[in-house]
CSV table of C-alpha atoms and ligand atoms in Angstrom, one decimal:
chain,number,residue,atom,x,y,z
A,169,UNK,CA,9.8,2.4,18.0
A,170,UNK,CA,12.0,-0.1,19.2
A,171,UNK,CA,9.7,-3.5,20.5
A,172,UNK,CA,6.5,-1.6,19.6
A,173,UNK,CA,4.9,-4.1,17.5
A,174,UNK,CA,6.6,-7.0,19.5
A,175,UNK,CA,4.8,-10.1,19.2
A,176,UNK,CA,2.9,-9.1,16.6
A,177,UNK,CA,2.6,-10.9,13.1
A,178,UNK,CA,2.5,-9.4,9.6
A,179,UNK,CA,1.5,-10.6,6.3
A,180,UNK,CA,3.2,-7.8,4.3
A,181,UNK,CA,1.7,-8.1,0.6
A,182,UNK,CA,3.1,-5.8,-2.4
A,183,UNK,CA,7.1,-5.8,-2.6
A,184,UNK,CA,8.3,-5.7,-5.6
A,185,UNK,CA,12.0,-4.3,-5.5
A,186,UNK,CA,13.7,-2.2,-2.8
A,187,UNK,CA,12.0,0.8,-4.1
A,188,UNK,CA,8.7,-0.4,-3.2
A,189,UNK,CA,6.3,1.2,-0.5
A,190,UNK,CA,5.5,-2.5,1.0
A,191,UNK,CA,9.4,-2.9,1.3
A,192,UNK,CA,9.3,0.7,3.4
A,193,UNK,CA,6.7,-0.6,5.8
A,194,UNK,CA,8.5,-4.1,5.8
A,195,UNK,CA,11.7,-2.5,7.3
A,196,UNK,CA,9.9,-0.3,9.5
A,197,UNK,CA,8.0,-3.4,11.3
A,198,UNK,CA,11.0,-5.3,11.5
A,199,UNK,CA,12.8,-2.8,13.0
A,200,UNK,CA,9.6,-2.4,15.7
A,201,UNK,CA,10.1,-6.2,16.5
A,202,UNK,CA,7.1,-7.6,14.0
A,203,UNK,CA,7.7,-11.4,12.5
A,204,UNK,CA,6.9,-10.8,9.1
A,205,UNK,CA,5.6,-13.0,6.2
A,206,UNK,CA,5.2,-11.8,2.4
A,207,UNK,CA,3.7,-12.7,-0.9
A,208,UNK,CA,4.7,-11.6,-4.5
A,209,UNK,CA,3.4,-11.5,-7.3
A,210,UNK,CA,4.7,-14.4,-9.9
A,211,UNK,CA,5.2,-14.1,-13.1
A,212,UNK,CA,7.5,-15.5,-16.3
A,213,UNK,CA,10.8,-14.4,-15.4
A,214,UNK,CA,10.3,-14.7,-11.6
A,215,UNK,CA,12.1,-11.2,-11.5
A,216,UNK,CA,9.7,-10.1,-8.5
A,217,UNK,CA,10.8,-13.4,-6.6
A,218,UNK,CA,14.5,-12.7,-7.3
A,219,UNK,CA,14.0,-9.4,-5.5
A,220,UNK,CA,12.5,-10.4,-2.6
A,221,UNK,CA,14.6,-13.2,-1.6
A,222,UNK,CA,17.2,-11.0,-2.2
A,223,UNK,CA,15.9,-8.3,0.1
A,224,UNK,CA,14.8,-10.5,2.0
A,225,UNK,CA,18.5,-11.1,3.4
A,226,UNK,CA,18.8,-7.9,4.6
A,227,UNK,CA,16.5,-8.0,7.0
A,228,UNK,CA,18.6,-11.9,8.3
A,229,UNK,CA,18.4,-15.2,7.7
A,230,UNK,CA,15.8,-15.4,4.4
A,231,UNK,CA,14.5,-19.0,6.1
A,232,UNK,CA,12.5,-16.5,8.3
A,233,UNK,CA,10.5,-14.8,6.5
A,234,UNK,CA,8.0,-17.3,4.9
A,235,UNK,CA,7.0,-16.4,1.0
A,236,UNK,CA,4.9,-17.0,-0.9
A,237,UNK,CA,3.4,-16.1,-4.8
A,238,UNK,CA,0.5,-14.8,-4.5
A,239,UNK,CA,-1.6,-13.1,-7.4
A,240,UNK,CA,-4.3,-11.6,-6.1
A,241,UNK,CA,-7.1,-12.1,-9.0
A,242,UNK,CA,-7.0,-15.8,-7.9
A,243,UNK,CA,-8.8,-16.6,-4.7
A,244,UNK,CA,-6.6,-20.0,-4.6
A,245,UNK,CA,-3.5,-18.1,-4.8
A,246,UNK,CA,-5.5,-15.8,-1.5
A,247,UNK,CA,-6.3,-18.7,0.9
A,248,UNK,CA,-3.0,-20.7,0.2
A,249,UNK,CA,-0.8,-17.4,0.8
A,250,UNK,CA,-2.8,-16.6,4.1
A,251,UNK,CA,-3.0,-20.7,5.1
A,252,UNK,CA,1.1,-21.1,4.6
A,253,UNK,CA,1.8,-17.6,6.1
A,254,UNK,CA,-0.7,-18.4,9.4
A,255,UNK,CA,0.8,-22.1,9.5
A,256,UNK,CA,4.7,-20.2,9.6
A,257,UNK,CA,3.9,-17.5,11.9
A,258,UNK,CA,1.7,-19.1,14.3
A,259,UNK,CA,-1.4,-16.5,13.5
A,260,UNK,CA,-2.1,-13.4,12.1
A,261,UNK,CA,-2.2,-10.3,13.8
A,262,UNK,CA,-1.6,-7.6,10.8
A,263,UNK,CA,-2.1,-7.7,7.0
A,264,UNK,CA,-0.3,-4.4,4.6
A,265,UNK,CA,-2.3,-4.2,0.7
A,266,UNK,CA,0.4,-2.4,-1.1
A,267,UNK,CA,-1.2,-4.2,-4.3
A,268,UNK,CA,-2.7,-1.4,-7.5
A,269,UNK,CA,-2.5,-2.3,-11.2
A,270,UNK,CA,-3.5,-0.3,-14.6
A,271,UNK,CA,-2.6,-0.8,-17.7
A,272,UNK,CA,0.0,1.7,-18.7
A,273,UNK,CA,-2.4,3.0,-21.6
A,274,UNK,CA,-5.4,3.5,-19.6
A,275,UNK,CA,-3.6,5.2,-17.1
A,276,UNK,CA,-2.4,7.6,-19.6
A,277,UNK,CA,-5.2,7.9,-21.8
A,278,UNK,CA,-8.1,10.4,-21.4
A,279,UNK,CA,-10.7,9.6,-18.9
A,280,UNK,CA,-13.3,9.4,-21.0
A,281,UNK,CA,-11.5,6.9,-23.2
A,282,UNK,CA,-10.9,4.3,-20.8
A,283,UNK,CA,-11.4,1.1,-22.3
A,284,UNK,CA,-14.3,-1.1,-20.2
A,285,UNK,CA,-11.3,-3.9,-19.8
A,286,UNK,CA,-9.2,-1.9,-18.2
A,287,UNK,CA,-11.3,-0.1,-16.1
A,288,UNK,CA,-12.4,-3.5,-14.6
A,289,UNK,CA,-8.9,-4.6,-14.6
A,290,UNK,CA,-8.0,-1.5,-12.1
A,291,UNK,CA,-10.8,-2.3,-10.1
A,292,UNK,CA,-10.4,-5.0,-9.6
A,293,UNK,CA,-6.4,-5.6,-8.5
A,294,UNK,CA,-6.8,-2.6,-7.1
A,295,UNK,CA,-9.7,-2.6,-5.2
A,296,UNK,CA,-11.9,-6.0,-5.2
A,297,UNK,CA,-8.1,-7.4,-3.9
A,298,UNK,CA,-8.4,-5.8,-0.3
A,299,UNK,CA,-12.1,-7.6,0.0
A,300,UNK,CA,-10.5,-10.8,-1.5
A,301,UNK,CA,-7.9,-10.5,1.2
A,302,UNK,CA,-9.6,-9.3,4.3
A,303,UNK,CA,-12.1,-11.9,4.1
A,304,UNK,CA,-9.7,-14.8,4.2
A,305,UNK,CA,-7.6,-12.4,6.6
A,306,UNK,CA,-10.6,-12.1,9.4
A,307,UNK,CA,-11.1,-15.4,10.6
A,308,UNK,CA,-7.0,-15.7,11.5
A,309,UNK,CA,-7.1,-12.2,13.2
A,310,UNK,CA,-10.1,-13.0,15.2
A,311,UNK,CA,-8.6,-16.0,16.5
A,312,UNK,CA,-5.7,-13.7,17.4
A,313,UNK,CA,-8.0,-11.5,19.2
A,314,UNK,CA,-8.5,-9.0,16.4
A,315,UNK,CA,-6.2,-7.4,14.1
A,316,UNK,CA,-5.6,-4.5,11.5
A,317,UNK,CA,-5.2,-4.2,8.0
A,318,UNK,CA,-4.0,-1.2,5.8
A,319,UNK,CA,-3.8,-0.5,2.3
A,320,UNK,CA,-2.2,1.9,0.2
A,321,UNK,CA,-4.1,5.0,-1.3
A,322,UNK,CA,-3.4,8.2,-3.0
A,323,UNK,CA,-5.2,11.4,-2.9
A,324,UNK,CA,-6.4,11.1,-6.4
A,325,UNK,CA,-9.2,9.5,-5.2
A,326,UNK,CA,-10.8,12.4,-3.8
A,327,UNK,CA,-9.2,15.0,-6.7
A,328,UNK,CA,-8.7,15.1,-9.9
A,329,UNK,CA,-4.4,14.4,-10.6
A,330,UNK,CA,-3.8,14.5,-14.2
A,331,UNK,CA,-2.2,11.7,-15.6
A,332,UNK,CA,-3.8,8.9,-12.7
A,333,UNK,CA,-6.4,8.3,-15.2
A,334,UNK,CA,-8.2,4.4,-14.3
A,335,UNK,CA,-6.9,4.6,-11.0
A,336,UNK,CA,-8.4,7.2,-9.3
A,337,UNK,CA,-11.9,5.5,-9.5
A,338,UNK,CA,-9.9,2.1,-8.3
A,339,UNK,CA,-8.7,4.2,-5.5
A,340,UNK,CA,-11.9,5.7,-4.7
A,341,UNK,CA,-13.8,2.2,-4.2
A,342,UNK,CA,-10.6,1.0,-2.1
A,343,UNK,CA,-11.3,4.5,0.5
A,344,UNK,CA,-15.5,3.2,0.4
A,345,UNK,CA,-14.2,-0.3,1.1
A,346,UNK,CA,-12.0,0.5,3.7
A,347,UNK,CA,-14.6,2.5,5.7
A,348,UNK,CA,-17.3,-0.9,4.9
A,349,UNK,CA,-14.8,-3.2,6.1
A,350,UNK,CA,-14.0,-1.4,9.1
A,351,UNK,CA,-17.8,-1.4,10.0
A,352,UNK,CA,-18.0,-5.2,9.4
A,353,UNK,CA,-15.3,-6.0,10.9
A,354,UNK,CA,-14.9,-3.7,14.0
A,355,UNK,CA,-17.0,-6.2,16.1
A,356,UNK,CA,-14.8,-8.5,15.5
A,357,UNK,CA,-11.6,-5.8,16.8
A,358,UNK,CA,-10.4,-6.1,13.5
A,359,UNK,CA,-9.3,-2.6,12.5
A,360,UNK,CA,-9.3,-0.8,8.9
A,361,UNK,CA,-7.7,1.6,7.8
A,362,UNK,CA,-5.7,3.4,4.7
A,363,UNK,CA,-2.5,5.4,4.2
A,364,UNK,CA,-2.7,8.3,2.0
A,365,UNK,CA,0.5,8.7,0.5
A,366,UNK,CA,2.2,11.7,-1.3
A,367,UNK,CA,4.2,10.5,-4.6
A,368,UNK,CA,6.8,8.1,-4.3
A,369,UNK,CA,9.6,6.9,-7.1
A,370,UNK,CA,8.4,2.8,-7.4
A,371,UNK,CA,7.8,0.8,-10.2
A,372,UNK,CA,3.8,1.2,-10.4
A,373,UNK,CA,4.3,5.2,-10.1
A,374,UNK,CA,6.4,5.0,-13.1
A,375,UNK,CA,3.9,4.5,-15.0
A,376,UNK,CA,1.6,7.5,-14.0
A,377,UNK,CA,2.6,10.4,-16.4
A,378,UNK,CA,3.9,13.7,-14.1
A,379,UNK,CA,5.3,11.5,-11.2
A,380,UNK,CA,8.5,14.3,-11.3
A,381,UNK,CA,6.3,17.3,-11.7
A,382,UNK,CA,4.2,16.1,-8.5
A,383,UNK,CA,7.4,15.4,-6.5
A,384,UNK,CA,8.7,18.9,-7.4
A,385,UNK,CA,5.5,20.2,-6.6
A,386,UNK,CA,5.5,18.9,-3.5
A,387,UNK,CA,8.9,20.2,-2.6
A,388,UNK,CA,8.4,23.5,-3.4
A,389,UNK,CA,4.5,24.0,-2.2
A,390,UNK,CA,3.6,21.4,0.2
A,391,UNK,CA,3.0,23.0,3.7
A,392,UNK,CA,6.1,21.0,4.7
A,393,UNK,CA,8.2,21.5,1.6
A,394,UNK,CA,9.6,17.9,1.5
A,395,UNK,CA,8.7,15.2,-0.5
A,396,UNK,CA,7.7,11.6,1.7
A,397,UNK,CA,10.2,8.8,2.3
A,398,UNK,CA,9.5,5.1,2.9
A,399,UNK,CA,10.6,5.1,6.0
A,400,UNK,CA,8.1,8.4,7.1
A,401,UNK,CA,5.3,5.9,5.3
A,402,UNK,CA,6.7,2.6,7.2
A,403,UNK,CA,6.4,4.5,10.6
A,404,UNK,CA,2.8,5.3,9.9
A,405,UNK,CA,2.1,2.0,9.3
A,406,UNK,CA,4.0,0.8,12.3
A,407,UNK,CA,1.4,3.2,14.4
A,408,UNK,CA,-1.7,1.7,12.6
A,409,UNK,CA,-0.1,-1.9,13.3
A,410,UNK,CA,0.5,-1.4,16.7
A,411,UNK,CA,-2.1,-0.9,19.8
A,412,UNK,CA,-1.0,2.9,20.0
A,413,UNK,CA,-4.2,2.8,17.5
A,414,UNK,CA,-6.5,0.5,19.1
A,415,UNK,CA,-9.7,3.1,18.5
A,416,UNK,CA,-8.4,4.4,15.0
A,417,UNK,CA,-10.5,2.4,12.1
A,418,UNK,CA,-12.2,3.5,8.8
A,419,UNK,CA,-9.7,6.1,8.3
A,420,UNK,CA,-7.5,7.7,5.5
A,421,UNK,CA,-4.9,9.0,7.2
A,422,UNK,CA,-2.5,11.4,4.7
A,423,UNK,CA,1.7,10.9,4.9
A,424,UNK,CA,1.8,13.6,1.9
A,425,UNK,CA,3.8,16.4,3.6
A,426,UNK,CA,0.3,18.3,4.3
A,427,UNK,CA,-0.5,18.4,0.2
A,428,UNK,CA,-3.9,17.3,0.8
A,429,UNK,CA,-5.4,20.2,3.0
A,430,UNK,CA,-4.1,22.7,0.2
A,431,UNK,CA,-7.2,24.5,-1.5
A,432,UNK,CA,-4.9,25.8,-4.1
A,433,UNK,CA,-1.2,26.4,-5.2
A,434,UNK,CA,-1.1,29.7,-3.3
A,435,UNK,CA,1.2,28.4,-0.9
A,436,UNK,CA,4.2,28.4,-3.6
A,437,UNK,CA,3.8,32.0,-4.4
A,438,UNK,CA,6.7,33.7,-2.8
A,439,UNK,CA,6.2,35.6,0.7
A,440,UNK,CA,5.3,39.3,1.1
A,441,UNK,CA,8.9,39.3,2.6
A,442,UNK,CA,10.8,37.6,-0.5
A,443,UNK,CA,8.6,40.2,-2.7
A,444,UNK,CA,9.9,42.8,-0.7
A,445,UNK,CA,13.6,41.7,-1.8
B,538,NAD,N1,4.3,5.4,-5.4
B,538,NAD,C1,3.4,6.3,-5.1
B,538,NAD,O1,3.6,7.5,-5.4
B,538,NAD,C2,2.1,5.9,-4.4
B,538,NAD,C3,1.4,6.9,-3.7
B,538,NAD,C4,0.2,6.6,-3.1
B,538,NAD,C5,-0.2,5.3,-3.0
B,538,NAD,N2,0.6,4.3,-3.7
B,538,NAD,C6,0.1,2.9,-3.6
B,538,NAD,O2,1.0,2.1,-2.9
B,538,NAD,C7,0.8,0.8,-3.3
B,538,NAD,C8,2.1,0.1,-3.6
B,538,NAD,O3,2.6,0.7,-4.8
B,538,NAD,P1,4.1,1.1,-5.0
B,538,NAD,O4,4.1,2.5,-5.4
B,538,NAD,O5,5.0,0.7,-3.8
B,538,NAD,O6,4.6,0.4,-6.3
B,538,NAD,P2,5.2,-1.1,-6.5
B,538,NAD,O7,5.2,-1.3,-8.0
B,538,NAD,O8,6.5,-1.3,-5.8
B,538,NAD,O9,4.2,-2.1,-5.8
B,538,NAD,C9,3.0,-2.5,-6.4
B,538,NAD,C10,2.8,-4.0,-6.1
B,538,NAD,O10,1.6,-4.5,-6.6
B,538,NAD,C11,1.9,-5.8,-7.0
B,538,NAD,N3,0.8,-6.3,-7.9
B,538,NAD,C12,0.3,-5.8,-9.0
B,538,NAD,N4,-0.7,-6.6,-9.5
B,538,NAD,C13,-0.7,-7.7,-8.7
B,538,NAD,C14,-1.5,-8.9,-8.7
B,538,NAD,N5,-2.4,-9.2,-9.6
B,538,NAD,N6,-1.3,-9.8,-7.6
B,538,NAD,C15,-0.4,-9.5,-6.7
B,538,NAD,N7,0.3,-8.4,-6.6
B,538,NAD,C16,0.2,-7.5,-7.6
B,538,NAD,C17,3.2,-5.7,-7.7
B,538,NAD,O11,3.8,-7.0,-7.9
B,538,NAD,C18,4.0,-4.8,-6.8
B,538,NAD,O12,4.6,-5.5,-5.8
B,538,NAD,C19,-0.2,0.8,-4.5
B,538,NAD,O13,-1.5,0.6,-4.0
B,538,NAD,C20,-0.1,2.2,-5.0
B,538,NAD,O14,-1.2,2.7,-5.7
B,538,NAD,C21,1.7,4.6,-4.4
């Protein structure tokens, strides 16, 4: 994928440590030839920053890549993030969510008991975030001729995953904005889309109870028995950054080994043949 997103310029939002998806999809642009920009989120013990910059010189020189904080709840934090990164990188041509928050309790907690705070808390960094961003995103892609943006989803918006709690409804309102936004904005050639993602170890997933027992599960009855990597997740989003997916917008597209299309665990039963042994 060598020079396949050459020229292009990416705002990657979501890194938190080397474990995280955003850093995945980071390396993976790089590595097509992207210039890339990021945000983080701040807080106290500027832990997250640490990280990054640290990360960050990996990839080369850390003067590079602009960064800035960025927490999405504040639209100050949104247009100053966008303004600094456009100003650095000359435009904007892509834009990567890889932003979801719950409280730990309410992700753990029955669904019926989910407190009205943190319900709206998972909405909103969760989901409102990707309108917050694409509408100060828009207006620098169009100038670039039009753009894409992705965001990160997981399949428990469509099915019921135990333990995933107050997120699956934030993830189900990010799919429904994701196929809104790409109707809005497709006139503009800004394209919308979301990756689907079977479960990764990162920080945010350690907080959803069962994490190991879906990654097991995934290894052992997934169509192709093999759990997804950040790199199989980076090349995906390399494709939806690139112009190899100029007429692909509005979509969910799955990087989860094929677990989706299962209607139900049959496919880990052992073979006629391996009964036969
Ligand atoms: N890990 C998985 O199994 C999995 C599977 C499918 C989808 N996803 C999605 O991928 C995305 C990235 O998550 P991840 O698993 O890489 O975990 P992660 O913890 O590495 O990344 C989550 C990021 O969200 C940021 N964030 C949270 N609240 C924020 C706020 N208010 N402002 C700005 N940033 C904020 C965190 O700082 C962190 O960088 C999320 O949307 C997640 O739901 C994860």
């Amino acid at each position: 994928m060598n020079g396949l997103l050459k020229g292009k310029r990416a705002l990657i939002m979501g890194v938190a440590d080397k474990h995280s998806i955003a850093w995945g999809i980071a390396q993976a642009m790089h590595r097509a030839g992207a210039r890339l920009a990021f945000t983080f989120q701040h807080e106290p013990k500027g832990r997250i920053e640490r990280n990054v910059r640290k990360l960050l010189s990996e990839l080369g020189n850390p003067e590079d890549f602009p960064l800035i904080a960025c927490d999405v709840a504040s639209d100050d934090d949104i247009e100053n993030a966008f303004r600094i990164s456009a100003e650095a990188l000359g435009g904007l041509d892509t834009l990567v969510h890889a932003i979801a928050y719950a409280n730990r309790e309410d992700l753990n907690r029955p669904f019926s008991e989910i407190s009205r705070d943190g319900y709206k808390m998972a909405m909103e960094i969760s989901a409102y975030s990707l309108n917050a961003v694409a509408r100060v995103a828009a207006p620098l892609m169009e100038q670039a001729g039009g753009g894409s943006i992705m965001t990160l989803t997981y399949n428990a918006a469509e099915k019921a995953v135990p333990g995933y709690s107050a997120m699956a409804p934030a993830k189900a309102a990010l799919e429904a904005g994701v196929r809104y936004l790409a109707v809005e904005l497709g006139p503009r050639k800004i394209r919308v889309n979301a990756i689907s993602a079977g479960p990764v170890r990162t920080l945010s997933a350690s907080a959803v109870k069962g994490i190991t027992l879906l990654r097991r599960w995934t290894e052992t009855a997934s169509p192709l028995r093999a759990n997804v990597t950040l790199e199989d997740i980076g090349n995906t989003a390399v494709f939806l950054a690139s112009d190899m997916s100029r007429m692909v917008t509005g979509n969910t597209i799955f990087v989860d080994s094929g677990t989706s299309v299962l209607g139900s665990q049959v496919a880990a039963l052992p073979t006629p043949d391996a009964d036969a042994g």
